[in-house]
mmCIF file with all atom_site columns, C-alpha atoms in Angstrom:
data_model
loop_
_atom_site.group_PDB
_atom_site.id
_atom_site.type_symbol
_atom_site.label_atom_id
_atom_site.label_alt_id
_atom_site.label_comp_id
_atom_site.label_asym_id
_atom_site.label_entity_id
_atom_site.label_seq_id
_atom_site.pdbx_PDB_ins_code
_atom_site.Cartn_x
_atom_site.Cartn_y
_atom_site.Cartn_z
_atom_site.occupancy
_atom_site.B_iso_or_equiv
_atom_site.pdbx_formal_charge
_atom_site.auth_seq_id
_atom_site.auth_comp_id
_atom_site.auth_asym_id
_atom_site.auth_atom_id
_atom_site.pdbx_PDB_model_num
ATOM 1   C CA . UNK J 1 1   ? 0.000   0.000   0.000   1.00 76.00 ? 1156 UNK J CA 1
ATOM 2   C CA . UNK J 1 2   ? 2.770   2.430   -0.935  1.00 83.00 ? 1157 UNK J CA 1
ATOM 3   C CA . UNK J 1 3   ? 2.541   4.814   -3.876  1.00 88.00 ? 1158 UNK J CA 1
ATOM 4   C CA . UNK J 1 4   ? 5.714   3.585   -5.538  1.00 89.00 ? 1159 UNK J CA 1
ATOM 5   C CA . UNK J 1 5   ? 8.207   0.764   -5.051  1.00 90.00 ? 1160 UNK J CA 1
ATOM 6   C CA . UNK J 1 6   ? 11.696  1.396   -6.376  1.00 94.00 ? 1161 UNK J CA 1
ATOM 7   C CA . UNK J 1 7   ? 14.019  -1.290  -7.721  1.00 94.00 ? 1162 UNK J CA 1
ATOM 8   C CA . UNK J 1 8   ? 16.351  -0.820  -4.744  1.00 95.00 ? 1163 UNK J CA 1
ATOM 9   C CA . UNK J 1 9   ? 13.730  -0.469  -1.996  1.00 95.00 ? 1164 UNK J CA 1
ATOM 10  C CA . UNK J 1 10  ? 14.087  -3.098  0.708   1.00 95.00 ? 1165 UNK J CA 1
ATOM 11  C CA . UNK J 1 11  ? 11.000  -5.286  1.194   1.00 94.00 ? 1166 UNK J CA 1
ATOM 12  C CA . UNK J 1 12  ? 11.263  -5.211  4.981   1.00 93.00 ? 1167 UNK J CA 1
ATOM 13  C CA . UNK J 1 13  ? 11.975  -1.481  5.115   1.00 93.00 ? 1168 UNK J CA 1
ATOM 14  C CA . UNK J 1 14  ? 8.716   -0.913  3.222   1.00 93.00 ? 1169 UNK J CA 1
ATOM 15  C CA . UNK J 1 15  ? 6.819   -2.769  5.955   1.00 90.00 ? 1170 UNK J CA 1
ATOM 16  C CA . UNK J 1 16  ? 6.918   -6.287  4.540   1.00 90.00 ? 1171 UNK J CA 1
ATOM 17  C CA . UNK J 1 17  ? 6.758   -9.236  6.923   1.00 88.00 ? 1172 UNK J CA 1
ATOM 18  C CA . UNK J 1 18  ? 6.561   -13.017 6.860   1.00 83.00 ? 1173 UNK J CA 1
ATOM 19  C CA . UNK J 1 19  ? 2.770   -13.074 6.435   1.00 83.00 ? 1174 UNK J CA 1
ATOM 20  C CA . UNK J 1 20  ? 2.767   -10.633 3.505   1.00 88.00 ? 1175 UNK J CA 1
ATOM 21  C CA . UNK J 1 21  ? 5.625   -12.539 1.899   1.00 90.00 ? 1176 UNK J CA 1
ATOM 22  C CA . UNK J 1 22  ? 3.259   -15.427 1.140   1.00 89.00 ? 1177 UNK J CA 1
ATOM 23  C CA . UNK J 1 23  ? 1.006   -13.015 -0.745  1.00 89.00 ? 1178 UNK J CA 1
ATOM 24  C CA . UNK J 1 24  ? 4.011   -11.660 -2.653  1.00 90.00 ? 1179 UNK J CA 1
ATOM 25  C CA . UNK J 1 25  ? 5.026   -15.209 -3.558  1.00 88.00 ? 1180 UNK J CA 1
ATOM 26  C CA . UNK J 1 26  ? 1.526   -16.106 -4.780  1.00 88.00 ? 1181 UNK J CA 1
ATOM 27  C CA . UNK J 1 27  ? 1.247   -12.988 -6.953  1.00 88.00 ? 1182 UNK J CA 1
ATOM 28  C CA . UNK J 1 28  ? 4.708   -13.544 -8.420  1.00 86.00 ? 1183 UNK J CA 1
ATOM 29  C CA . UNK J 1 29  ? 3.931   -17.153 -9.306  1.00 83.00 ? 1184 UNK J CA 1
ATOM 30  C CA . UNK J 1 30  ? 0.679   -16.076 -10.943 1.00 83.00 ? 1185 UNK J CA 1
ATOM 31  C CA . UNK J 1 31  ? 2.867   -13.961 -13.261 1.00 82.00 ? 1186 UNK J CA 1
ATOM 32  C CA . UNK J 1 32  ? 5.245   -16.841 -13.945 1.00 80.00 ? 1187 UNK J CA 1
ATOM 33  C CA . UNK J 1 33  ? 8.024   -15.620 -11.618 1.00 82.00 ? 1188 UNK J CA 1
ATOM 34  C CA . UNK J 1 34  ? 9.234   -18.396 -9.347  1.00 82.00 ? 1189 UNK J CA 1
ATOM 35  C CA . UNK J 1 35  ? 11.333  -17.812 -6.244  1.00 86.00 ? 1190 UNK J CA 1
ATOM 36  C CA . UNK J 1 36  ? 11.196  -19.153 -2.716  1.00 87.00 ? 1191 UNK J CA 1
ATOM 37  C CA . UNK J 1 37  ? 10.576  -17.443 0.616   1.00 88.00 ? 1192 UNK J CA 1
ATOM 38  C CA . UNK J 1 38  ? 14.234  -17.880 1.677   1.00 90.00 ? 1193 UNK J CA 1
ATOM 39  C CA . UNK J 1 39  ? 15.257  -16.232 -1.601  1.00 91.00 ? 1194 UNK J CA 1
ATOM 40  C CA . UNK J 1 40  ? 12.911  -13.305 -0.934  1.00 92.00 ? 1195 UNK J CA 1
ATOM 41  C CA . UNK J 1 41  ? 14.327  -12.874 2.574   1.00 92.00 ? 1196 UNK J CA 1
ATOM 42  C CA . UNK J 1 42  ? 17.928  -13.035 1.300   1.00 93.00 ? 1197 UNK J CA 1
ATOM 43  C CA . UNK J 1 43  ? 17.258  -10.866 -1.794  1.00 92.00 ? 1198 UNK J CA 1
ATOM 44  C CA . UNK J 1 44  ? 14.695  -8.317  -0.538  1.00 93.00 ? 1199 UNK J CA 1
ATOM 45  C CA . UNK J 1 45  ? 14.739  -5.857  -3.452  1.00 94.00 ? 1200 UNK J CA 1
ATOM 46  C CA . UNK J 1 46  ? 13.144  -5.965  -6.886  1.00 92.00 ? 1201 UNK J CA 1
ATOM 47  C CA . UNK J 1 47  ? 16.552  -5.746  -8.565  1.00 92.00 ? 1202 UNK J CA 1
ATOM 48  C CA . UNK J 1 48  ? 17.951  -8.661  -6.534  1.00 92.00 ? 1203 UNK J CA 1
ATOM 49  C CA . UNK J 1 49  ? 14.878  -10.783 -7.185  1.00 88.00 ? 1204 UNK J CA 1
ATOM 50  C CA . UNK J 1 50  ? 14.667  -9.972  -10.881 1.00 87.00 ? 1205 UNK J CA 1
ATOM 51  C CA . UNK J 1 51  ? 17.510  -12.295 -11.881 1.00 82.00 ? 1206 UNK J CA 1
ATOM 52  C CA . UNK J 1 52  ? 16.078  -15.118 -9.789  1.00 81.00 ? 1207 UNK J CA 1
ATOM 53  C CA . UNK J 1 53  ? 12.616  -14.642 -11.258 1.00 70.00 ? 1208 UNK J CA 1
ATOM 54  C CA . UNK J 1 54  ? 13.853  -14.513 -14.836 1.00 67.00 ? 1209 UNK J CA 1
ATOM 55  C CA . UNK J 1 55  ? 15.949  -17.635 -14.311 1.00 64.00 ? 1210 UNK J CA 1
ATOM 56  C CA . UNK J 1 56  ? 12.917  -19.606 -13.119 1.00 63.00 ? 1211 UNK J CA 1
ATOM 57  C CA . UNK J 1 57  ? 10.208  -18.024 -15.274 1.00 61.00 ? 1212 UNK J CA 1
ATOM 58  C CA . UNK J 1 58  ? 10.319  -20.870 -17.791 1.00 59.00 ? 1213 UNK J CA 1
ATOM 59  C CA . UNK J 1 59  ? 8.215   -22.912 -15.357 1.00 62.00 ? 1214 UNK J CA 1
ATOM 60  C CA . UNK J 1 60  ? 5.210   -20.759 -16.296 1.00 63.00 ? 1215 UNK J CA 1
ATOM 61  C CA . UNK J 1 61  ? 2.351   -19.601 -14.076 1.00 66.00 ? 1216 UNK J CA 1
ATOM 62  C CA . UNK J 1 62  ? 0.726   -22.011 -11.646 1.00 69.00 ? 1217 UNK J CA 1
ATOM 63  C CA . UNK J 1 63  ? -2.818  -22.927 -12.656 1.00 78.00 ? 1218 UNK J CA 1
ATOM 64  C CA . UNK J 1 64  ? -5.462  -22.835 -9.892  1.00 81.00 ? 1219 UNK J CA 1
ATOM 65  C CA . UNK J 1 65  ? -6.645  -26.232 -8.718  1.00 87.00 ? 1220 UNK J CA 1
ATOM 66  C CA . UNK J 1 66  ? -10.039 -27.402 -9.897  1.00 92.00 ? 1221 UNK J CA 1
ATOM 67  C CA . UNK J 1 67  ? -12.641 -28.391 -7.268  1.00 94.00 ? 1222 UNK J CA 1
ATOM 68  C CA . UNK J 1 68  ? -11.992 -31.879 -5.823  1.00 95.00 ? 1223 UNK J CA 1
ATOM 69  C CA . UNK J 1 69  ? -8.721  -32.156 -7.778  1.00 95.00 ? 1224 UNK J CA 1
ATOM 70  C CA . UNK J 1 70  ? -6.730  -33.394 -4.775  1.00 96.00 ? 1225 UNK J CA 1
ATOM 71  C CA . UNK J 1 71  ? -9.217  -36.185 -3.981  1.00 97.00 ? 1226 UNK J CA 1
ATOM 72  C CA . UNK J 1 72  ? -9.177  -39.797 -5.121  1.00 95.00 ? 1227 UNK J CA 1
ATOM 73  C CA . UNK J 1 73  ? -12.065 -41.015 -7.249  1.00 96.00 ? 1228 UNK J CA 1
ATOM 74  C CA . UNK J 1 74  ? -13.270 -43.182 -4.343  1.00 96.00 ? 1229 UNK J CA 1
ATOM 75  C CA . UNK J 1 75  ? -13.395 -40.199 -1.999  1.00 97.00 ? 1230 UNK J CA 1
ATOM 76  C CA . UNK J 1 76  ? -15.235 -38.101 -4.577  1.00 97.00 ? 1231 UNK J CA 1
ATOM 77  C CA . UNK J 1 77  ? -18.008 -40.697 -4.691  1.00 96.00 ? 1232 UNK J CA 1
ATOM 78  C CA . UNK J 1 78  ? -18.396 -40.518 -0.892  1.00 96.00 ? 1233 UNK J CA 1
ATOM 79  C CA . UNK J 1 79  ? -18.897 -36.744 -0.742  1.00 97.00 ? 1234 UNK J CA 1
ATOM 80  C CA . UNK J 1 80  ? -22.273 -35.441 0.527   1.00 96.00 ? 1235 UNK J CA 1
ATOM 81  C CA . UNK J 1 81  ? -24.480 -33.698 -2.019  1.00 96.00 ? 1236 UNK J CA 1
ATOM 82  C CA . UNK J 1 82  ? -24.231 -30.311 -0.283  1.00 96.00 ? 1237 UNK J CA 1
ATOM 83  C CA . UNK J 1 83  ? -20.449 -30.087 -0.867  1.00 97.00 ? 1238 UNK J CA 1
ATOM 84  C CA . UNK J 1 84  ? -19.047 -27.954 -3.709  1.00 96.00 ? 1239 UNK J CA 1
ATOM 85  C CA . UNK J 1 85  ? -15.355 -28.501 -2.968  1.00 97.00 ? 1240 UNK J CA 1
ATOM 86  C CA . UNK J 1 86  ? -13.149 -30.663 -0.763  1.00 97.00 ? 1241 UNK J CA 1
ATOM 87  C CA . UNK J 1 87  ? -9.448  -31.029 -0.103  1.00 96.00 ? 1242 UNK J CA 1
ATOM 88  C CA . UNK J 1 88  ? -7.170  -32.609 2.507   1.00 96.00 ? 1243 UNK J CA 1
ATOM 89  C CA . UNK J 1 89  ? -6.348  -30.958 5.815   1.00 94.00 ? 1244 UNK J CA 1
ATOM 90  C CA . UNK J 1 90  ? -2.863  -29.583 5.980   1.00 91.00 ? 1245 UNK J CA 1
ATOM 91  C CA . UNK J 1 91  ? -0.684  -30.884 8.808   1.00 91.00 ? 1246 UNK J CA 1
ATOM 92  C CA . UNK J 1 92  ? -0.978  -27.635 10.745  1.00 90.00 ? 1247 UNK J CA 1
ATOM 93  C CA . UNK J 1 93  ? -4.786  -27.866 10.774  1.00 92.00 ? 1248 UNK J CA 1
ATOM 94  C CA . UNK J 1 94  ? -4.645  -31.498 11.866  1.00 92.00 ? 1249 UNK J CA 1
ATOM 95  C CA . UNK J 1 95  ? -2.331  -30.495 14.699  1.00 92.00 ? 1250 UNK J CA 1
ATOM 96  C CA . UNK J 1 96  ? -4.675  -27.729 15.851  1.00 91.00 ? 1251 UNK J CA 1
ATOM 97  C CA . UNK J 1 97  ? -7.628  -30.106 15.890  1.00 91.00 ? 1252 UNK J CA 1
ATOM 98  C CA . UNK J 1 98  ? -5.630  -32.769 17.726  1.00 92.00 ? 1253 UNK J CA 1
ATOM 99  C CA . UNK J 1 99  ? -4.609  -30.415 20.530  1.00 89.00 ? 1254 UNK J CA 1
ATOM 100 C CA . UNK J 1 100 ? -8.114  -28.947 20.774  1.00 86.00 ? 1255 UNK J CA 1
ATOM 101 C CA . UNK J 1 101 ? -9.537  -32.454 21.201  1.00 86.00 ? 1256 UNK J CA 1
ATOM 102 C CA . UNK J 1 102 ? -6.762  -33.530 23.569  1.00 88.00 ? 1257 UNK J CA 1
ATOM 103 C CA . UNK J 1 103 ? -7.300  -30.589 25.957  1.00 85.00 ? 1258 UNK J CA 1
ATOM 104 C CA . UNK J 1 104 ? -10.921 -29.466 25.510  1.00 80.00 ? 1259 UNK J CA 1
ATOM 105 C CA . UNK J 1 105 ? -11.046 -27.883 28.954  1.00 81.00 ? 1260 UNK J CA 1
ATOM 106 C CA . UNK J 1 106 ? -8.399  -25.307 27.987  1.00 82.00 ? 1261 UNK J CA 1
ATOM 107 C CA . UNK J 1 107 ? -10.317 -23.894 24.975  1.00 82.00 ? 1262 UNK J CA 1
ATOM 108 C CA . UNK J 1 108 ? -6.996  -24.033 23.115  1.00 85.00 ? 1263 UNK J CA 1
ATOM 109 C CA . UNK J 1 109 ? -7.227  -22.614 19.546  1.00 89.00 ? 1264 UNK J CA 1
ATOM 110 C CA . UNK J 1 110 ? -10.732 -21.282 20.203  1.00 89.00 ? 1265 UNK J CA 1
ATOM 111 C CA . UNK J 1 111 ? -10.204 -17.599 19.472  1.00 91.00 ? 1266 UNK J CA 1
ATOM 112 C CA . UNK J 1 112 ? -12.421 -14.728 20.572  1.00 92.00 ? 1267 UNK J CA 1
ATOM 113 C CA . UNK J 1 113 ? -11.834 -11.291 19.030  1.00 92.00 ? 1268 UNK J CA 1
ATOM 114 C CA . UNK J 1 114 ? -13.828 -8.259  20.148  1.00 94.00 ? 1269 UNK J CA 1
ATOM 115 C CA . UNK J 1 115 ? -14.021 -4.551  19.385  1.00 95.00 ? 1270 UNK J CA 1
ATOM 116 C CA . UNK J 1 116 ? -16.116 -1.625  20.549  1.00 96.00 ? 1271 UNK J CA 1
ATOM 117 C CA . UNK J 1 117 ? -17.821 0.217   17.698  1.00 97.00 ? 1272 UNK J CA 1
ATOM 118 C CA . UNK J 1 118 ? -19.086 3.775   18.063  1.00 97.00 ? 1273 UNK J CA 1
ATOM 119 C CA . UNK J 1 119 ? -22.089 3.749   15.736  1.00 96.00 ? 1274 UNK J CA 1
ATOM 120 C CA . UNK J 1 120 ? -25.793 2.915   15.897  1.00 96.00 ? 1275 UNK J CA 1
ATOM 121 C CA . UNK J 1 121 ? -26.402 -0.791  15.301  1.00 97.00 ? 1276 UNK J CA 1
ATOM 122 C CA . UNK J 1 122 ? -28.092 -1.644  12.005  1.00 97.00 ? 1277 UNK J CA 1
ATOM 123 C CA . UNK J 1 123 ? -28.870 -5.282  12.693  1.00 96.00 ? 1278 UNK J CA 1
ATOM 124 C CA . UNK J 1 124 ? -30.289 -5.951  9.232   1.00 96.00 ? 1279 UNK J CA 1
ATOM 125 C CA . UNK J 1 125 ? -27.250 -4.521  7.428   1.00 97.00 ? 1280 UNK J CA 1
ATOM 126 C CA . UNK J 1 126 ? -24.795 -6.371  9.673   1.00 97.00 ? 1281 UNK J CA 1
ATOM 127 C CA . UNK J 1 127 ? -26.606 -9.676  9.217   1.00 96.00 ? 1282 UNK J CA 1
ATOM 128 C CA . UNK J 1 128 ? -26.721 -9.185  5.440   1.00 97.00 ? 1283 UNK J CA 1
ATOM 129 C CA . UNK J 1 129 ? -22.979 -8.415  5.406   1.00 96.00 ? 1284 UNK J CA 1
ATOM 130 C CA . UNK J 1 130 ? -22.228 -11.590 7.359   1.00 96.00 ? 1285 UNK J CA 1
ATOM 131 C CA . UNK J 1 131 ? -24.222 -13.759 4.991   1.00 96.00 ? 1286 UNK J CA 1
ATOM 132 C CA . UNK J 1 132 ? -22.501 -12.130 1.994   1.00 96.00 ? 1287 UNK J CA 1
ATOM 133 C CA . UNK J 1 133 ? -19.149 -12.955 3.592   1.00 95.00 ? 1288 UNK J CA 1
ATOM 134 C CA . UNK J 1 134 ? -20.237 -16.553 4.131   1.00 96.00 ? 1289 UNK J CA 1
ATOM 135 C CA . UNK J 1 135 ? -21.036 -16.975 0.451   1.00 96.00 ? 1290 UNK J CA 1
ATOM 136 C CA . UNK J 1 136 ? -17.823 -15.262 -0.642  1.00 95.00 ? 1291 UNK J CA 1
ATOM 137 C CA . UNK J 1 137 ? -15.313 -17.033 1.597   1.00 95.00 ? 1292 UNK J CA 1
ATOM 138 C CA . UNK J 1 138 ? -15.027 -20.836 1.564   1.00 95.00 ? 1293 UNK J CA 1
ATOM 139 C CA . UNK J 1 139 ? -13.595 -20.901 5.099   1.00 95.00 ? 1294 UNK J CA 1
ATOM 140 C CA . UNK J 1 140 ? -16.954 -19.770 6.489   1.00 96.00 ? 1295 UNK J CA 1
ATOM 141 C CA . UNK J 1 141 ? -18.672 -22.740 4.812   1.00 97.00 ? 1296 UNK J CA 1
ATOM 142 C CA . UNK J 1 142 ? -16.021 -25.294 5.778   1.00 97.00 ? 1297 UNK J CA 1
ATOM 143 C CA . UNK J 1 143 ? -16.386 -28.277 8.076   1.00 96.00 ? 1298 UNK J CA 1
ATOM 144 C CA . UNK J 1 144 ? -13.966 -31.111 8.800   1.00 96.00 ? 1299 UNK J CA 1
ATOM 145 C CA . UNK J 1 145 ? -14.390 -34.797 8.050   1.00 96.00 ? 1300 UNK J CA 1
ATOM 146 C CA . UNK J 1 146 ? -11.866 -36.591 10.235  1.00 93.00 ? 1301 UNK J CA 1
ATOM 147 C CA . UNK J 1 147 ? -13.118 -40.057 9.236   1.00 93.00 ? 1302 UNK J CA 1
ATOM 148 C CA . UNK J 1 148 ? -15.063 -41.725 6.438   1.00 95.00 ? 1303 UNK J CA 1
ATOM 149 C CA . UNK J 1 149 ? -12.520 -40.943 3.716   1.00 96.00 ? 1304 UNK J CA 1
ATOM 150 C CA . UNK J 1 150 ? -9.044  -42.159 2.804   1.00 96.00 ? 1305 UNK J CA 1
ATOM 151 C CA . UNK J 1 151 ? -7.687  -38.885 4.256   1.00 94.00 ? 1306 UNK J CA 1
ATOM 152 C CA . UNK J 1 152 ? -8.928  -36.272 6.685   1.00 95.00 ? 1307 UNK J CA 1
ATOM 153 C CA . UNK J 1 153 ? -10.751 -33.683 4.588   1.00 97.00 ? 1308 UNK J CA 1
ATOM 154 C CA . UNK J 1 154 ? -12.178 -30.192 4.778   1.00 97.00 ? 1309 UNK J CA 1
ATOM 155 C CA . UNK J 1 155 ? -15.538 -29.966 3.079   1.00 98.00 ? 1310 UNK J CA 1
ATOM 156 C CA . UNK J 1 156 ? -16.866 -26.712 1.616   1.00 98.00 ? 1311 UNK J CA 1
ATOM 157 C CA . UNK J 1 157 ? -20.662 -26.464 1.505   1.00 97.00 ? 1312 UNK J CA 1
ATOM 158 C CA . UNK J 1 158 ? -22.459 -24.874 -1.441  1.00 96.00 ? 1313 UNK J CA 1
ATOM 159 C CA . UNK J 1 159 ? -24.527 -22.700 0.888   1.00 95.00 ? 1314 UNK J CA 1
ATOM 160 C CA . UNK J 1 160 ? -23.891 -21.403 4.379   1.00 94.00 ? 1315 UNK J CA 1
ATOM 161 C CA . UNK J 1 161 ? -24.497 -18.617 6.866   1.00 94.00 ? 1316 UNK J CA 1
ATOM 162 C CA . UNK J 1 162 ? -22.839 -17.117 9.920   1.00 94.00 ? 1317 UNK J CA 1
ATOM 163 C CA . UNK J 1 163 ? -25.107 -16.896 12.978  1.00 93.00 ? 1318 UNK J CA 1
ATOM 164 C CA . UNK J 1 164 ? -25.552 -13.436 14.487  1.00 96.00 ? 1319 UNK J CA 1
ATOM 165 C CA . UNK J 1 165 ? -26.618 -13.255 18.120  1.00 96.00 ? 1320 UNK J CA 1
ATOM 166 C CA . UNK J 1 166 ? -27.758 -9.996  19.715  1.00 97.00 ? 1321 UNK J CA 1
ATOM 167 C CA . UNK J 1 167 ? -27.473 -9.182  23.438  1.00 97.00 ? 1322 UNK J CA 1
ATOM 168 C CA . UNK J 1 168 ? -28.869 -6.028  25.041  1.00 97.00 ? 1323 UNK J CA 1
ATOM 169 C CA . UNK J 1 169 ? -26.844 -4.307  27.792  1.00 97.00 ? 1324 UNK J CA 1
ATOM 170 C CA . UNK J 1 170 ? -28.369 -0.854  27.414  1.00 96.00 ? 1325 UNK J CA 1
ATOM 171 C CA . UNK J 1 171 ? -30.124 -1.013  30.779  1.00 95.00 ? 1326 UNK J CA 1
ATOM 172 C CA . UNK J 1 172 ? -26.842 -1.529  32.677  1.00 95.00 ? 1327 UNK J CA 1
ATOM 173 C CA . UNK J 1 173 ? -24.441 1.061   34.045  1.00 95.00 ? 1328 UNK J CA 1
ATOM 174 C CA . UNK J 1 174 ? -21.050 1.346   32.305  1.00 93.00 ? 1329 UNK J CA 1
ATOM 175 C CA . UNK J 1 175 ? -19.191 -0.597  34.998  1.00 95.00 ? 1330 UNK J CA 1
ATOM 176 C CA . UNK J 1 176 ? -21.786 -3.369  34.858  1.00 96.00 ? 1331 UNK J CA 1
ATOM 177 C CA . UNK J 1 177 ? -21.582 -3.472  31.057  1.00 95.00 ? 1332 UNK J CA 1
ATOM 178 C CA . UNK J 1 178 ? -17.806 -3.845  31.153  1.00 94.00 ? 1333 UNK J CA 1
ATOM 179 C CA . UNK J 1 179 ? -18.078 -6.664  33.684  1.00 96.00 ? 1334 UNK J CA 1
ATOM 180 C CA . UNK J 1 180 ? -20.730 -8.391  31.556  1.00 96.00 ? 1335 UNK J CA 1
ATOM 181 C CA . UNK J 1 181 ? -18.527 -8.164  28.453  1.00 95.00 ? 1336 UNK J CA 1
ATOM 182 C CA . UNK J 1 182 ? -15.523 -9.576  30.299  1.00 93.00 ? 1337 UNK J CA 1
ATOM 183 C CA . UNK J 1 183 ? -17.603 -12.475 31.620  1.00 94.00 ? 1338 UNK J CA 1
ATOM 184 C CA . UNK J 1 184 ? -19.057 -13.137 28.162  1.00 95.00 ? 1339 UNK J CA 1
ATOM 185 C CA . UNK J 1 185 ? -15.593 -13.251 26.567  1.00 91.00 ? 1340 UNK J CA 1
ATOM 186 C CA . UNK J 1 186 ? -14.452 -15.901 29.035  1.00 88.00 ? 1341 UNK J CA 1
ATOM 187 C CA . UNK J 1 187 ? -17.646 -17.928 28.607  1.00 89.00 ? 1342 UNK J CA 1
ATOM 188 C CA . UNK J 1 188 ? -17.459 -17.675 24.799  1.00 88.00 ? 1343 UNK J CA 1
ATOM 189 C CA . UNK J 1 189 ? -14.259 -19.737 24.838  1.00 83.00 ? 1344 UNK J CA 1
ATOM 190 C CA . UNK J 1 190 ? -15.895 -22.710 26.529  1.00 81.00 ? 1345 UNK J CA 1
ATOM 191 C CA . UNK J 1 191 ? -18.442 -24.231 24.088  1.00 73.00 ? 1346 UNK J CA 1
ATOM 192 C CA . UNK J 1 192 ? -16.632 -26.631 21.783  1.00 80.00 ? 1347 UNK J CA 1
ATOM 193 C CA . UNK J 1 193 ? -17.231 -26.310 18.076  1.00 85.00 ? 1348 UNK J CA 1
ATOM 194 C CA . UNK J 1 194 ? -18.718 -29.290 16.274  1.00 89.00 ? 1349 UNK J CA 1
ATOM 195 C CA . UNK J 1 195 ? -16.177 -29.904 13.515  1.00 91.00 ? 1350 UNK J CA 1
ATOM 196 C CA . UNK J 1 196 ? -18.830 -31.713 11.469  1.00 91.00 ? 1351 UNK J CA 1
ATOM 197 C CA . UNK J 1 197 ? -20.915 -28.542 11.196  1.00 93.00 ? 1352 UNK J CA 1
ATOM 198 C CA . UNK J 1 198 ? -20.137 -25.276 9.413   1.00 94.00 ? 1353 UNK J CA 1
ATOM 199 C CA . UNK J 1 199 ? -19.462 -22.538 10.158  1.00 94.00 ? 1354 UNK J CA 1
ATOM 200 C CA . UNK J 1 200 ? -16.797 -22.897 12.810  1.00 94.00 ? 1355 UNK J CA 1
ATOM 201 C CA . UNK J 1 201 ? -17.447 -19.260 13.672  1.00 94.00 ? 1356 UNK J CA 1
ATOM 202 C CA . UNK J 1 202 ? -20.039 -17.121 15.445  1.00 93.00 ? 1357 UNK J CA 1
ATOM 203 C CA . UNK J 1 203 ? -20.675 -13.409 15.691  1.00 96.00 ? 1358 UNK J CA 1
ATOM 204 C CA . UNK J 1 204 ? -22.153 -11.763 18.788  1.00 97.00 ? 1359 UNK J CA 1
ATOM 205 C CA . UNK J 1 205 ? -23.254 -8.170  19.253  1.00 98.00 ? 1360 UNK J CA 1
ATOM 206 C CA . UNK J 1 206 ? -23.806 -6.519  22.627  1.00 98.00 ? 1361 UNK J CA 1
ATOM 207 C CA . UNK J 1 207 ? -25.842 -3.319  22.470  1.00 97.00 ? 1362 UNK J CA 1
ATOM 208 C CA . UNK J 1 208 ? -24.167 -0.833  24.816  1.00 97.00 ? 1363 UNK J CA 1
ATOM 209 C CA . UNK J 1 209 ? -26.038 2.399   24.075  1.00 95.00 ? 1364 UNK J CA 1
ATOM 210 C CA . UNK J 1 210 ? -28.110 3.714   21.182  1.00 95.00 ? 1365 UNK J CA 1
ATOM 211 C CA . UNK J 1 211 ? -24.846 4.967   19.674  1.00 96.00 ? 1366 UNK J CA 1
ATOM 212 C CA . UNK J 1 212 ? -22.439 2.096   20.350  1.00 97.00 ? 1367 UNK J CA 1
ATOM 213 C CA . UNK J 1 213 ? -22.140 -1.685  20.437  1.00 97.00 ? 1368 UNK J CA 1
ATOM 214 C CA . UNK J 1 214 ? -19.544 -4.375  21.009  1.00 97.00 ? 1369 UNK J CA 1
ATOM 215 C CA . UNK J 1 215 ? -18.842 -6.861  18.185  1.00 97.00 ? 1370 UNK J CA 1
ATOM 216 C CA . UNK J 1 216 ? -17.354 -10.277 19.004  1.00 96.00 ? 1371 UNK J CA 1
ATOM 217 C CA . UNK J 1 217 ? -16.039 -12.837 16.515  1.00 95.00 ? 1372 UNK J CA 1
ATOM 218 C CA . UNK J 1 218 ? -15.638 -16.339 17.948  1.00 93.00 ? 1373 UNK J CA 1
ATOM 219 C CA . UNK J 1 219 ? -13.987 -18.989 15.773  1.00 93.00 ? 1374 UNK J CA 1
ATOM 220 C CA . UNK J 1 220 ? -11.752 -22.044 15.679  1.00 92.00 ? 1375 UNK J CA 1
ATOM 221 C CA . UNK J 1 221 ? -8.177  -21.318 14.640  1.00 92.00 ? 1376 UNK J CA 1
ATOM 222 C CA . UNK J 1 222 ? -8.230  -24.217 12.159  1.00 93.00 ? 1377 UNK J CA 1
ATOM 223 C CA . UNK J 1 223 ? -10.342 -22.157 9.711   1.00 93.00 ? 1378 UNK J CA 1
ATOM 224 C CA . UNK J 1 224 ? -9.042  -18.620 10.356  1.00 90.00 ? 1379 UNK J CA 1
ATOM 225 C CA . UNK J 1 225 ? -5.786  -16.997 11.395  1.00 83.00 ? 1380 UNK J CA 1
ATOM 226 C CA . UNK J 1 226 ? -4.922  -13.399 12.147  1.00 76.00 ? 1381 UNK J CA 1
ATOM 227 C CA . UNK J 1 227 ? -4.300  -12.574 8.495   1.00 76.00 ? 1382 UNK J CA 1
ATOM 228 C CA . UNK J 1 228 ? -7.638  -14.119 7.473   1.00 81.00 ? 1383 UNK J CA 1
ATOM 229 C CA . UNK J 1 229 ? -9.508  -12.150 10.128  1.00 81.00 ? 1384 UNK J CA 1
#
């Protein structure tokens, strides 16, 4: 998000980090320029990367995977009718699910993000926005199948929605509202998600006043990370 990037500007000096580097890599490969993350970190300018990219450009751009492409024919036949795409869990996701199941009392990898918003609540608009997001982003229509297939899979439903729950705290004093929000945040970590049901996310709204509300996103880390949020 800078106006201009010069050939000698350092990637990290411009504000680049390890998360953004994956996006850089994906965009480069889409243009047929192939280099690795270690190469980007060691050669963090356009000029330094140019030779690497030109050397490897003969590989051509990477074509997006087609739906179900990573599945065996046997697994494709076992898919439920409501699924539009499916692919294996990556090892990191499997690890998150393992530890969540191994220590359910700790609410490990059950994330709760909250923010106070100074604006009147338009419940209809917020709910419509959430449902638009659910249709746009596969992660919000994803559930996990840990058995029944040759591999553990994530299944993307054709249709889906994100539940919106409204709580009214307008009758409470400010100190009582803050205490109620703190208690809610702790309690929101406790219910375990059913990995067989999408979405693995919920949105809660606490009305604070007529001009403000508190928005909470509760989700399992196996479908969203900080960058995704």
